[in-house]
Short mmCIF file of C-alpha atoms and ligand atoms in Angstrom, two decimals:
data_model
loop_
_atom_site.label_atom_id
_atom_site.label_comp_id
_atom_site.label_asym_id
_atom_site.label_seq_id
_atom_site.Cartn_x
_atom_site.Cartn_y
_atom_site.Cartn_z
CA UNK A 823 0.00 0.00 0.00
CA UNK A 824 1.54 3.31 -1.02
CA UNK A 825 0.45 6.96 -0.71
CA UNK A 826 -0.07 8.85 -4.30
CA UNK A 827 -1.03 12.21 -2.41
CA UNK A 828 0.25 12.58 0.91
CA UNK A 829 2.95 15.23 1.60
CA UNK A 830 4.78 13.55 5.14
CA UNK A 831 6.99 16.81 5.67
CA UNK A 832 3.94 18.86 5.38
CA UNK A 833 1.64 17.11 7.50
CA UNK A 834 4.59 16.56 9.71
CA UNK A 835 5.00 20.67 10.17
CA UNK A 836 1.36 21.94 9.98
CA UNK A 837 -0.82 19.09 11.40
CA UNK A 838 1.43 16.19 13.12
CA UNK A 839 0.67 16.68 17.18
CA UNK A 840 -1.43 19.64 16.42
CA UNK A 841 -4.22 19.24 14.89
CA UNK A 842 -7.03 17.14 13.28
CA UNK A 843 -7.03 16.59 9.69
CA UNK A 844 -9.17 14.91 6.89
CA UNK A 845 -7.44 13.50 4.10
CA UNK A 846 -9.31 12.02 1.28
CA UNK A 847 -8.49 9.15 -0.40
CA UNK A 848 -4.59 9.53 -0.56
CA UNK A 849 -3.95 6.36 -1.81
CA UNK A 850 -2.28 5.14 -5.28
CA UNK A 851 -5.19 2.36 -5.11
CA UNK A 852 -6.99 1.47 -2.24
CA UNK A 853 -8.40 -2.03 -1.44
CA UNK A 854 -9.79 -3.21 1.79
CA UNK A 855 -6.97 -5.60 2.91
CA UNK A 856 -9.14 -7.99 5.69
CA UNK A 857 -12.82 -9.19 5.47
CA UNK A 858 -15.01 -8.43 8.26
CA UNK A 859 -15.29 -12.31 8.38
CA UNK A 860 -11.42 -12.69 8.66
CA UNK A 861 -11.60 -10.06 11.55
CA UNK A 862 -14.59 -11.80 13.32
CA UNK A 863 -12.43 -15.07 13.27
CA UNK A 864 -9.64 -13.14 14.95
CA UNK A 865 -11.56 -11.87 17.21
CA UNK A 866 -12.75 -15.57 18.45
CA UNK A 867 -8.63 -16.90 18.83
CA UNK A 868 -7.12 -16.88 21.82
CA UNK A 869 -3.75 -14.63 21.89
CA UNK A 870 -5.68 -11.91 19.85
CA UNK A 871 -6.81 -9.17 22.08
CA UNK A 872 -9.99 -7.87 20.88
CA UNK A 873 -13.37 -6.33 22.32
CA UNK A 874 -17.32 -6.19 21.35
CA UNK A 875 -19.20 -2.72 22.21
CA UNK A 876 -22.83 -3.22 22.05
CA UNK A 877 -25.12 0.31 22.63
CA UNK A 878 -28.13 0.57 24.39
CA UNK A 879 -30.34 3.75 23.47
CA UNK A 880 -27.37 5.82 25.20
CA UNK A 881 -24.90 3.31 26.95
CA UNK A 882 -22.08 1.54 26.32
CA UNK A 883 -21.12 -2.07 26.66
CA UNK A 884 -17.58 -3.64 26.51
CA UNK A 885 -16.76 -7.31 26.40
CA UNK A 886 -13.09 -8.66 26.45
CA UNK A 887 -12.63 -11.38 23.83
CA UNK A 888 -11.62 -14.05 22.90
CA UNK A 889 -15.45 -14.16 22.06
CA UNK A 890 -17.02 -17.41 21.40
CA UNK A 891 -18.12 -17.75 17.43
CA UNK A 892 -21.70 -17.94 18.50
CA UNK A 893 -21.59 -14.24 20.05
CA UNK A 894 -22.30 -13.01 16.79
CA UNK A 895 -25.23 -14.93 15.64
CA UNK A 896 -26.55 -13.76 19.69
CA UNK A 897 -26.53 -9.62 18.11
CA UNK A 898 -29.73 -8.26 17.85
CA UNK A 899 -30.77 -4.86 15.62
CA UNK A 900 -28.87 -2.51 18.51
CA UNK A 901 -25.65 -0.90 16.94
CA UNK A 902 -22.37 -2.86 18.09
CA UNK A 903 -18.76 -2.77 17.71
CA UNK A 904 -16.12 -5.47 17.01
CA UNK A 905 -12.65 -3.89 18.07
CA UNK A 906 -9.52 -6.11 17.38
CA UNK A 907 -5.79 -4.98 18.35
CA UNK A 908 -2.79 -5.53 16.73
CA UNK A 909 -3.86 -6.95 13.16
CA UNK A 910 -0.78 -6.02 11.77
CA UNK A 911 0.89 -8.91 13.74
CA UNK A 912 -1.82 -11.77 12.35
CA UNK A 913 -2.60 -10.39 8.81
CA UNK A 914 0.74 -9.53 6.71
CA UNK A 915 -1.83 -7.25 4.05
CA UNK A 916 -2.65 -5.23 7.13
CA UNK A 917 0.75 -5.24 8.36
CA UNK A 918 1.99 -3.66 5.00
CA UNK A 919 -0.46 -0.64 5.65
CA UNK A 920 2.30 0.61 8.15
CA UNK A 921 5.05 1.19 5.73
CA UNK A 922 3.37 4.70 4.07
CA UNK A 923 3.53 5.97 7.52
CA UNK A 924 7.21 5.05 8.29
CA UNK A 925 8.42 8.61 7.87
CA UNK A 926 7.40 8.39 11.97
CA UNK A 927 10.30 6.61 13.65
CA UNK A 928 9.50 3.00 14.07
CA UNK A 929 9.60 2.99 18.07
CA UNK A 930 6.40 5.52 17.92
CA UNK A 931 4.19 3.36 15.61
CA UNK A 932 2.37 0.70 17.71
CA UNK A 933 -0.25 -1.32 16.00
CA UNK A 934 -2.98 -1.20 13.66
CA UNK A 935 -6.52 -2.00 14.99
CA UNK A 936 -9.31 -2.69 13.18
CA UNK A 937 -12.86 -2.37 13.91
CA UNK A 938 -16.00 -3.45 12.66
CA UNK A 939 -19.21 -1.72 13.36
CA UNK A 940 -23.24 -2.51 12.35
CA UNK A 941 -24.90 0.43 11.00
CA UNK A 942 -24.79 3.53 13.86
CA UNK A 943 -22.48 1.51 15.51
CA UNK A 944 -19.03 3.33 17.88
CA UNK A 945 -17.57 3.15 20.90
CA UNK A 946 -18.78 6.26 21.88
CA UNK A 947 -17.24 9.95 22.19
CA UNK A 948 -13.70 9.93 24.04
CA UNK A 949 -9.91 10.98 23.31
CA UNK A 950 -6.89 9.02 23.38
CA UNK A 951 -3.78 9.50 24.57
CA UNK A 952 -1.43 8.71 21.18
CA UNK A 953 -1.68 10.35 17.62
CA UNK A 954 -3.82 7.83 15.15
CA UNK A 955 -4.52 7.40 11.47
CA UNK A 956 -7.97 6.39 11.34
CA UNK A 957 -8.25 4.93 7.80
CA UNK A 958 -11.95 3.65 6.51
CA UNK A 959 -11.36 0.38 4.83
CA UNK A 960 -15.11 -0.49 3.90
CA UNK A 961 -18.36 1.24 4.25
CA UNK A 962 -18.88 4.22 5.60
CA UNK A 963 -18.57 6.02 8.88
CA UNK A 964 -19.03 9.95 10.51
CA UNK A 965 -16.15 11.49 12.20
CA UNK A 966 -17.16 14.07 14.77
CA UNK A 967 -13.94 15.56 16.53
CA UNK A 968 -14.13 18.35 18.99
CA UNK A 969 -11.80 20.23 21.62
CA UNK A 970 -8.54 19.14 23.47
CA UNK A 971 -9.66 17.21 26.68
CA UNK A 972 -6.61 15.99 29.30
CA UNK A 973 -6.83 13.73 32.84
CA UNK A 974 -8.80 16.45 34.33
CA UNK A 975 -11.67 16.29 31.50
CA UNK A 976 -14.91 14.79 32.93
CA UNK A 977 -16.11 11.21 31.89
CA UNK A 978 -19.08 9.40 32.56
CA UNK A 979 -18.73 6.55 34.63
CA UNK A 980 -17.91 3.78 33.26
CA UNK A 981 -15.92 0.43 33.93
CA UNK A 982 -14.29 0.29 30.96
CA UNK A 983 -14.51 2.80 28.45
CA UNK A 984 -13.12 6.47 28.95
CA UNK A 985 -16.13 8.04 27.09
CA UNK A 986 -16.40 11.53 27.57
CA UNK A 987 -19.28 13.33 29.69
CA UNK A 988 -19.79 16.05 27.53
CA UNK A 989 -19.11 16.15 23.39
CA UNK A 990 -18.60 19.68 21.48
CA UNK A 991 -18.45 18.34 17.83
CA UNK A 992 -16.08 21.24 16.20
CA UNK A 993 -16.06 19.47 12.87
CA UNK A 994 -17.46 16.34 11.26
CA UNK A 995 -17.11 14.40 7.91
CA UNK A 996 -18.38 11.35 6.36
CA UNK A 997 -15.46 8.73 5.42
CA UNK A 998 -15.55 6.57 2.39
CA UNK A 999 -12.81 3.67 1.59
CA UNK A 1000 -9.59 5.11 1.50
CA UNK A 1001 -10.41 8.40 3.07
CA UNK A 1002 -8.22 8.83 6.18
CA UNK A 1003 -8.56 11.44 9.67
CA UNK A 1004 -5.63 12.04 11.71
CA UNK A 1005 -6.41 12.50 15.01
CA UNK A 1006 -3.37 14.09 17.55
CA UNK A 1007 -3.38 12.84 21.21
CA UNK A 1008 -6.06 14.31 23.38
CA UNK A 1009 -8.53 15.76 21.02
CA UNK A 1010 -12.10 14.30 21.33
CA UNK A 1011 -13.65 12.19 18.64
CA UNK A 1012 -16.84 9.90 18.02
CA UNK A 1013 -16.85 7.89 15.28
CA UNK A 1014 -20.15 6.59 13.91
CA UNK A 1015 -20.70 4.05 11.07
CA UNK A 1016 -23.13 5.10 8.69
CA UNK A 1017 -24.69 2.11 7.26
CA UNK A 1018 -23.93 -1.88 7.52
CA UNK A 1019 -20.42 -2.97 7.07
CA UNK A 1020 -18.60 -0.23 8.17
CA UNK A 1021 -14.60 -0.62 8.79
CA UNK A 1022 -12.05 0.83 10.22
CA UNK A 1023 -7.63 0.52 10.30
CA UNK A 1024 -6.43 2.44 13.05
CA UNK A 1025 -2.78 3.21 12.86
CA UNK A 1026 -2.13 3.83 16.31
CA UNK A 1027 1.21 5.69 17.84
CA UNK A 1028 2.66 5.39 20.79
CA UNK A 1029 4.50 7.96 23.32
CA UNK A 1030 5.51 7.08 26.85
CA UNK A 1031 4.74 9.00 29.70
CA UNK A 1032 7.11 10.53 32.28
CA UNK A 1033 5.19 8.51 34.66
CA UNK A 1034 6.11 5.34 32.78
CA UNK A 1035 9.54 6.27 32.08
CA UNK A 1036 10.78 6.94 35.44
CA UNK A 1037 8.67 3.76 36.82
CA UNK A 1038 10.06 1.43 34.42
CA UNK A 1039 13.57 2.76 34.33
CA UNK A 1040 13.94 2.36 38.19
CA UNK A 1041 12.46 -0.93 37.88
CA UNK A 1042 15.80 -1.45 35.84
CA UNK A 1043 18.01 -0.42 37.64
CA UNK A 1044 17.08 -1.29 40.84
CA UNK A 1045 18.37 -4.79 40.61
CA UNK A 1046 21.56 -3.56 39.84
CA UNK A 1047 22.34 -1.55 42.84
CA UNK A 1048 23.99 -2.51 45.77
CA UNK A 1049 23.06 -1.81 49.54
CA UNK A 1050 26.66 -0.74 50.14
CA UNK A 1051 25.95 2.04 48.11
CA UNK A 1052 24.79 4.57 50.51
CA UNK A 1053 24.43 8.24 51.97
CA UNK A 1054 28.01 8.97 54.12
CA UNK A 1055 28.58 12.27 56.19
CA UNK A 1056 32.64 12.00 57.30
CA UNK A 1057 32.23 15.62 57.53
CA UNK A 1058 29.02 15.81 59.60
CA UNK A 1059 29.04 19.38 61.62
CA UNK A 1060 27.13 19.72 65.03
CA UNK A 1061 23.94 21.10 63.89
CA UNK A 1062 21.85 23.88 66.16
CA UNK A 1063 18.65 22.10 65.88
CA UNK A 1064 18.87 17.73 65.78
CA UNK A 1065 15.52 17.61 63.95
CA UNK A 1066 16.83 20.15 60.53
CA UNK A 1067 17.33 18.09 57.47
CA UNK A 1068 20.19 20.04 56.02
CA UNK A 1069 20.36 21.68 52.65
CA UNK A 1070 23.65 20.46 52.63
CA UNK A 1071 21.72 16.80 53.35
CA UNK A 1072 19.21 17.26 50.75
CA UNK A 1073 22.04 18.48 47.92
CA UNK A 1074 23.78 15.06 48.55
CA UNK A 1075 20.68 12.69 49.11
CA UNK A 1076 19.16 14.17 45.41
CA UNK A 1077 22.47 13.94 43.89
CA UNK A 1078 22.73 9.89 44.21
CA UNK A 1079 19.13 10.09 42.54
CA UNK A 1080 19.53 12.46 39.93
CA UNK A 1081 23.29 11.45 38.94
CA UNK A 1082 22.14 7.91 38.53
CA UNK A 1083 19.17 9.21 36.37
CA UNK A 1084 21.72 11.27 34.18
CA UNK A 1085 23.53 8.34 32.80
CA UNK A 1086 22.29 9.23 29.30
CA UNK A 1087 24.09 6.44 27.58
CA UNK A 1088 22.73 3.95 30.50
CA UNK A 1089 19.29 5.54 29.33
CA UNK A 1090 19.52 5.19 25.92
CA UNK A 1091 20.41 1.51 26.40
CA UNK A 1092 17.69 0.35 28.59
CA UNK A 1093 14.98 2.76 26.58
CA UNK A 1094 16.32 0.49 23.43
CA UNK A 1095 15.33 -2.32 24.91
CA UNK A 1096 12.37 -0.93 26.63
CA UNK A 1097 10.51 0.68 23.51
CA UNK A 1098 11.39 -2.58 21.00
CA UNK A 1099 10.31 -5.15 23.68
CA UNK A 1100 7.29 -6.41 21.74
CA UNK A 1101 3.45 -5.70 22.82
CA UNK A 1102 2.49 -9.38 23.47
CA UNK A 1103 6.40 -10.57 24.86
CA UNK A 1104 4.37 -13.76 25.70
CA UNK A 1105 4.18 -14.80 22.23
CA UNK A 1106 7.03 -17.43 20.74
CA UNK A 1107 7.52 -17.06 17.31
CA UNK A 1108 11.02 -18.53 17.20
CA UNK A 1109 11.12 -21.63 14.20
CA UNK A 1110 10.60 -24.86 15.06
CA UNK A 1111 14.28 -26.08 13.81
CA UNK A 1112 16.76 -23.13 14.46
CA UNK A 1113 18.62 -22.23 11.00
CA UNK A 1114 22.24 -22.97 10.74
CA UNK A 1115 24.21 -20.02 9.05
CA UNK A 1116 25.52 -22.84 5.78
CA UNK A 1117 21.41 -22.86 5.12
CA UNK A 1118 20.85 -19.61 5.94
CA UNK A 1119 23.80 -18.45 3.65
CA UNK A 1120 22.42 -20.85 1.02
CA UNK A 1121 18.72 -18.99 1.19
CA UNK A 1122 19.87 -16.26 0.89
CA UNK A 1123 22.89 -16.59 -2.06
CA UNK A 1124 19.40 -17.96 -3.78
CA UNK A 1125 18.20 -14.54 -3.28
CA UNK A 1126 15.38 -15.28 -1.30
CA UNK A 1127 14.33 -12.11 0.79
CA UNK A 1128 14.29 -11.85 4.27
CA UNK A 1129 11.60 -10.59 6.17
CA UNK A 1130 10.62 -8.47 9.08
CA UNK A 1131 8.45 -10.21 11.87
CA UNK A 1132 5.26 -7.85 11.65
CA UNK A 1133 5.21 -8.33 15.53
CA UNK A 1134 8.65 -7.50 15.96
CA UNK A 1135 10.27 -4.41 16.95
CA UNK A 1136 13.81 -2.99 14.90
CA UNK A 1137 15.59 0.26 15.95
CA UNK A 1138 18.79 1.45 17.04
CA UNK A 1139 20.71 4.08 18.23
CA UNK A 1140 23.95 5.26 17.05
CA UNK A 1141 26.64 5.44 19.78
CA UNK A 1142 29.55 6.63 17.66
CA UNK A 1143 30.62 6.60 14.04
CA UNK A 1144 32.01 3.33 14.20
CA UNK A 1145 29.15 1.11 16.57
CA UNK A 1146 25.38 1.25 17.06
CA UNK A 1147 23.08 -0.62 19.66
CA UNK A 1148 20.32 -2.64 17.27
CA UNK A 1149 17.35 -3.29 19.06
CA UNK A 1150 14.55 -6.28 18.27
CA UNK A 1151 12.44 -6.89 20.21
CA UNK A 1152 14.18 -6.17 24.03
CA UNK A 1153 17.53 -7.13 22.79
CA UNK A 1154 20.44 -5.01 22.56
CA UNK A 1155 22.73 -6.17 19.79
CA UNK A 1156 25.60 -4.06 19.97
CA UNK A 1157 27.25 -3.55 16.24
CA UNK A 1158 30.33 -2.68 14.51
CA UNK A 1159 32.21 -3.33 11.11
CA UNK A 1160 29.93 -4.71 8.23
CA UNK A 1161 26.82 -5.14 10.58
CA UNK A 1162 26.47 -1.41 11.12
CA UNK A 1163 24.99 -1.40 7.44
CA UNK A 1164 23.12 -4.43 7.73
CA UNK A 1165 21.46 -3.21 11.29
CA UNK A 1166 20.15 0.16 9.22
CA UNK A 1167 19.08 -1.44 6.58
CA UNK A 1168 16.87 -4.20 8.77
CA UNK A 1169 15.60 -0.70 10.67
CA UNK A 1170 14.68 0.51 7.28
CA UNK A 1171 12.95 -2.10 5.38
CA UNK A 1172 10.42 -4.22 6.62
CA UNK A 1173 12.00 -7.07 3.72
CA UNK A 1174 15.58 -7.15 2.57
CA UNK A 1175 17.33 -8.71 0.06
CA UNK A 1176 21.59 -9.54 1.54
CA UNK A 1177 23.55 -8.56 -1.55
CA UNK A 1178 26.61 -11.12 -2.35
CA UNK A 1179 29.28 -9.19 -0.08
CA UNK A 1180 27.13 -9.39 3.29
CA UNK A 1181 26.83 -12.51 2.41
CA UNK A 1182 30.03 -13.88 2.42
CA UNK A 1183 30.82 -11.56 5.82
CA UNK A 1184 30.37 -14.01 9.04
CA UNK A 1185 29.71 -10.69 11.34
CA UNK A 1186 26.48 -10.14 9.20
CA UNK A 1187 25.21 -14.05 8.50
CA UNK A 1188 25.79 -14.51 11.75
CA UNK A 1189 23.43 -11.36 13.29
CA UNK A 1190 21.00 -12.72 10.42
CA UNK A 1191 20.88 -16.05 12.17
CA UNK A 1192 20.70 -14.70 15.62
CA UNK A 1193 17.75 -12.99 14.45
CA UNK A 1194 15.99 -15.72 12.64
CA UNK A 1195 16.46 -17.68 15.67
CA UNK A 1196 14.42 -15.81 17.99
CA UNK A 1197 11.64 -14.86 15.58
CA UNK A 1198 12.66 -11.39 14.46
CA UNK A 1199 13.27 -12.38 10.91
CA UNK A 1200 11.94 -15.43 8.51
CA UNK A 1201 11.59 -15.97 4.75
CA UNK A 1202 7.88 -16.53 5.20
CA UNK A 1203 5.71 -15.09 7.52
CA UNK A 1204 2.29 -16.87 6.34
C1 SIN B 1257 -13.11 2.74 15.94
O1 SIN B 1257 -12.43 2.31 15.00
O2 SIN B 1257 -14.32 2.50 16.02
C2 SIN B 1257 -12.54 3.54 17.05
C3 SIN B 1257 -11.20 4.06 16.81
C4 SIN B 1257 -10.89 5.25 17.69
O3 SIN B 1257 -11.73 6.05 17.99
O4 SIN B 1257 -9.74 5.44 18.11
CO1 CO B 1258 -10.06 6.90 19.54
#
């Protein structure tokens, strides 16, 4: 799936993290890439995270999946939803509707989800908390977005769904297949399917909070401190009043924090491994038989091309002009020599073809069969 009209520095500077906007039908040819039966069977397996929203005149319904195949013979004439996360990882044709958007760094994009809705069918008005592409495969649906909301707007009460209490629609459209809204983080939307068979691919971002950050960084590092390390005062001074904390105290106490937390290269390391670890780590998709690197070399002198595991996770970070960390999937794979190359290329393109040099270069077969062995890479992903 490619864009034919879709300017990325543009949207990047005027609309990226600032505001909605409604793009119609940008691309070179659109086709629906999953059935709504395809996503209904999804929806019944279970290591597929999905959810069914079923309305009552003015209320909202969520059940968790994996949903038993009979659920959907059980809907009556009241407008549901069918909500299914992460389709990129089960359907490669849905998977390939991430590349258009790669000029966002891959450690930002998350999944797509897709969604299925009966005619007036949504999940009600509410924000989220991460940019998303909301692309209409099939049918139709109306987009209603209105103001900025935050933690302190008001929602109703509700177990499971942050639907906002009250809804200012600023703007609205109708979406056809192909059409596409872009929706930055916080701003309030309802989306509304205007007829039967209404879907949609949402290409959702991701963006940690500081909250998160500092949590799971700590949660890090704390295993790697010792209880030797601790506060000393040789040059204690008799102090006027016994129960002062000193400035002098508090100086020394916040540096051990905060010159622990200033280890930028420690940082960069663990947030490597922290933003590629994959969404559903539970999941083995190692090969049966692990490849030796005579095959593997084989394969690939054949020219088969490699590809990216759609559930996998590929960055790095350059450390100097001569190394870079590679990161898939939680790993750190530190690199140097010929598999600096090969590590930007694999962070580049979701399938590669190894020309004849890499080939014959053991540092780069043998990151190759590293990463074939624990699922990041295969010739065939179904
Ligand atoms: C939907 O596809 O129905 C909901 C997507 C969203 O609002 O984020
Ligand atoms: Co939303």
């Amino acid at each position: 799936m490619q864009f034919n009209n879709f300017n990325s520095a543009d949207f990047l500077r005027d609309h990226w993290q600032k505001k909605p906007l409604l793009i119609r039908n940008p691309w070179k040819k659109w086709h629906n890439p999953l059935s709504p039966d395809e996503l209904a069977g999804l929806a019944c397996e279970d290591h597929v995270e999905s959810r069914l929203i079923t309305q009552t005149s003015d209320d909202w319904n969520a059940e968790q999946g994996p949903l038993p195949e009979t659920r959907f013979g059980e809907l009556d004439k009241s407008p549901w939803t069918l909500l299914v996360q992460a389709v990129d990882q089960h359907v490669p044709d849905v998977a390939t509707l991430i590349e258009p958007f790669r000029f966002i760094p891959n450690w930002r994009i998350d999944d797509v989800m897709v969604s299925y809705a009966s005619d007036a069918g949504g999940v009600g008005p509410h924000f989220d908390h991460y940019d998303v592409f909301l692309v209409q495969g099939l049918g139709q649906r109306r987009w209603q977005v209105g103001g900025m909301c935050n933690d302190q707007t008001p929602l109703r009460s509700h177990d499971d769904l942050l639907l906002l209490a009250d809804f200012e629609i600023v703007d609205e459209w109708v979406l056809n297949p192909g059409d596409m809204l872009y929706i930055p983080p916080g701003i309030a939307h309802n989306g509304v399917a205007v007829g039967t068979d209404c879907m949609t691919y949402s290409i959702g971002c991701r963006s940690p909070s500081r909250k998160e950050l500092i949590g799971s960084w700590c949660d890090d590092l704390l295993p790697h401190m010792t209880d030797d390390d601790r506060y000393c005062d040789p040059d204690l001074a008799a102090q006027s009043n016994p129960g002062e904390i000193s400035a002098n105290a508090i100086d020394r106490l916040h540096a051990m924090v905060t010159e622990k937390l200033a280890d930028r290269d420690e940082f960069a390391r663990w947030f490597g491994q922290f933003s590629s670890t994959p969404r559903y780590p539970e999941t083995d998709w190692r090969p049966e038989e692990p490849i030796e690197i005579g095959h593997l070399r084989e394969l690939l002198t054949a020219g088969h091309p490699l590809l990216r595991n759609p559930a996998s996770r590929f960055s790095f970070i350059r450390e100097s002009d001569d190394r870079l960390l590679l990161f898939v999937d939680g790993d750190c794979f530190p690199c140097e020599g010929e598999r600096i190359a090969l590590a930007e290329l694999l962070c580049a393109q979701n399938q590669i073809v190894v020309d004849a040099d890499r080939i014959k270069s053991d540092g780069a077969v043998s990151l190759l069969a590293e990463l074939y062995n624990r699922g990041g890479l295969s010739f065939d992903w179904g």
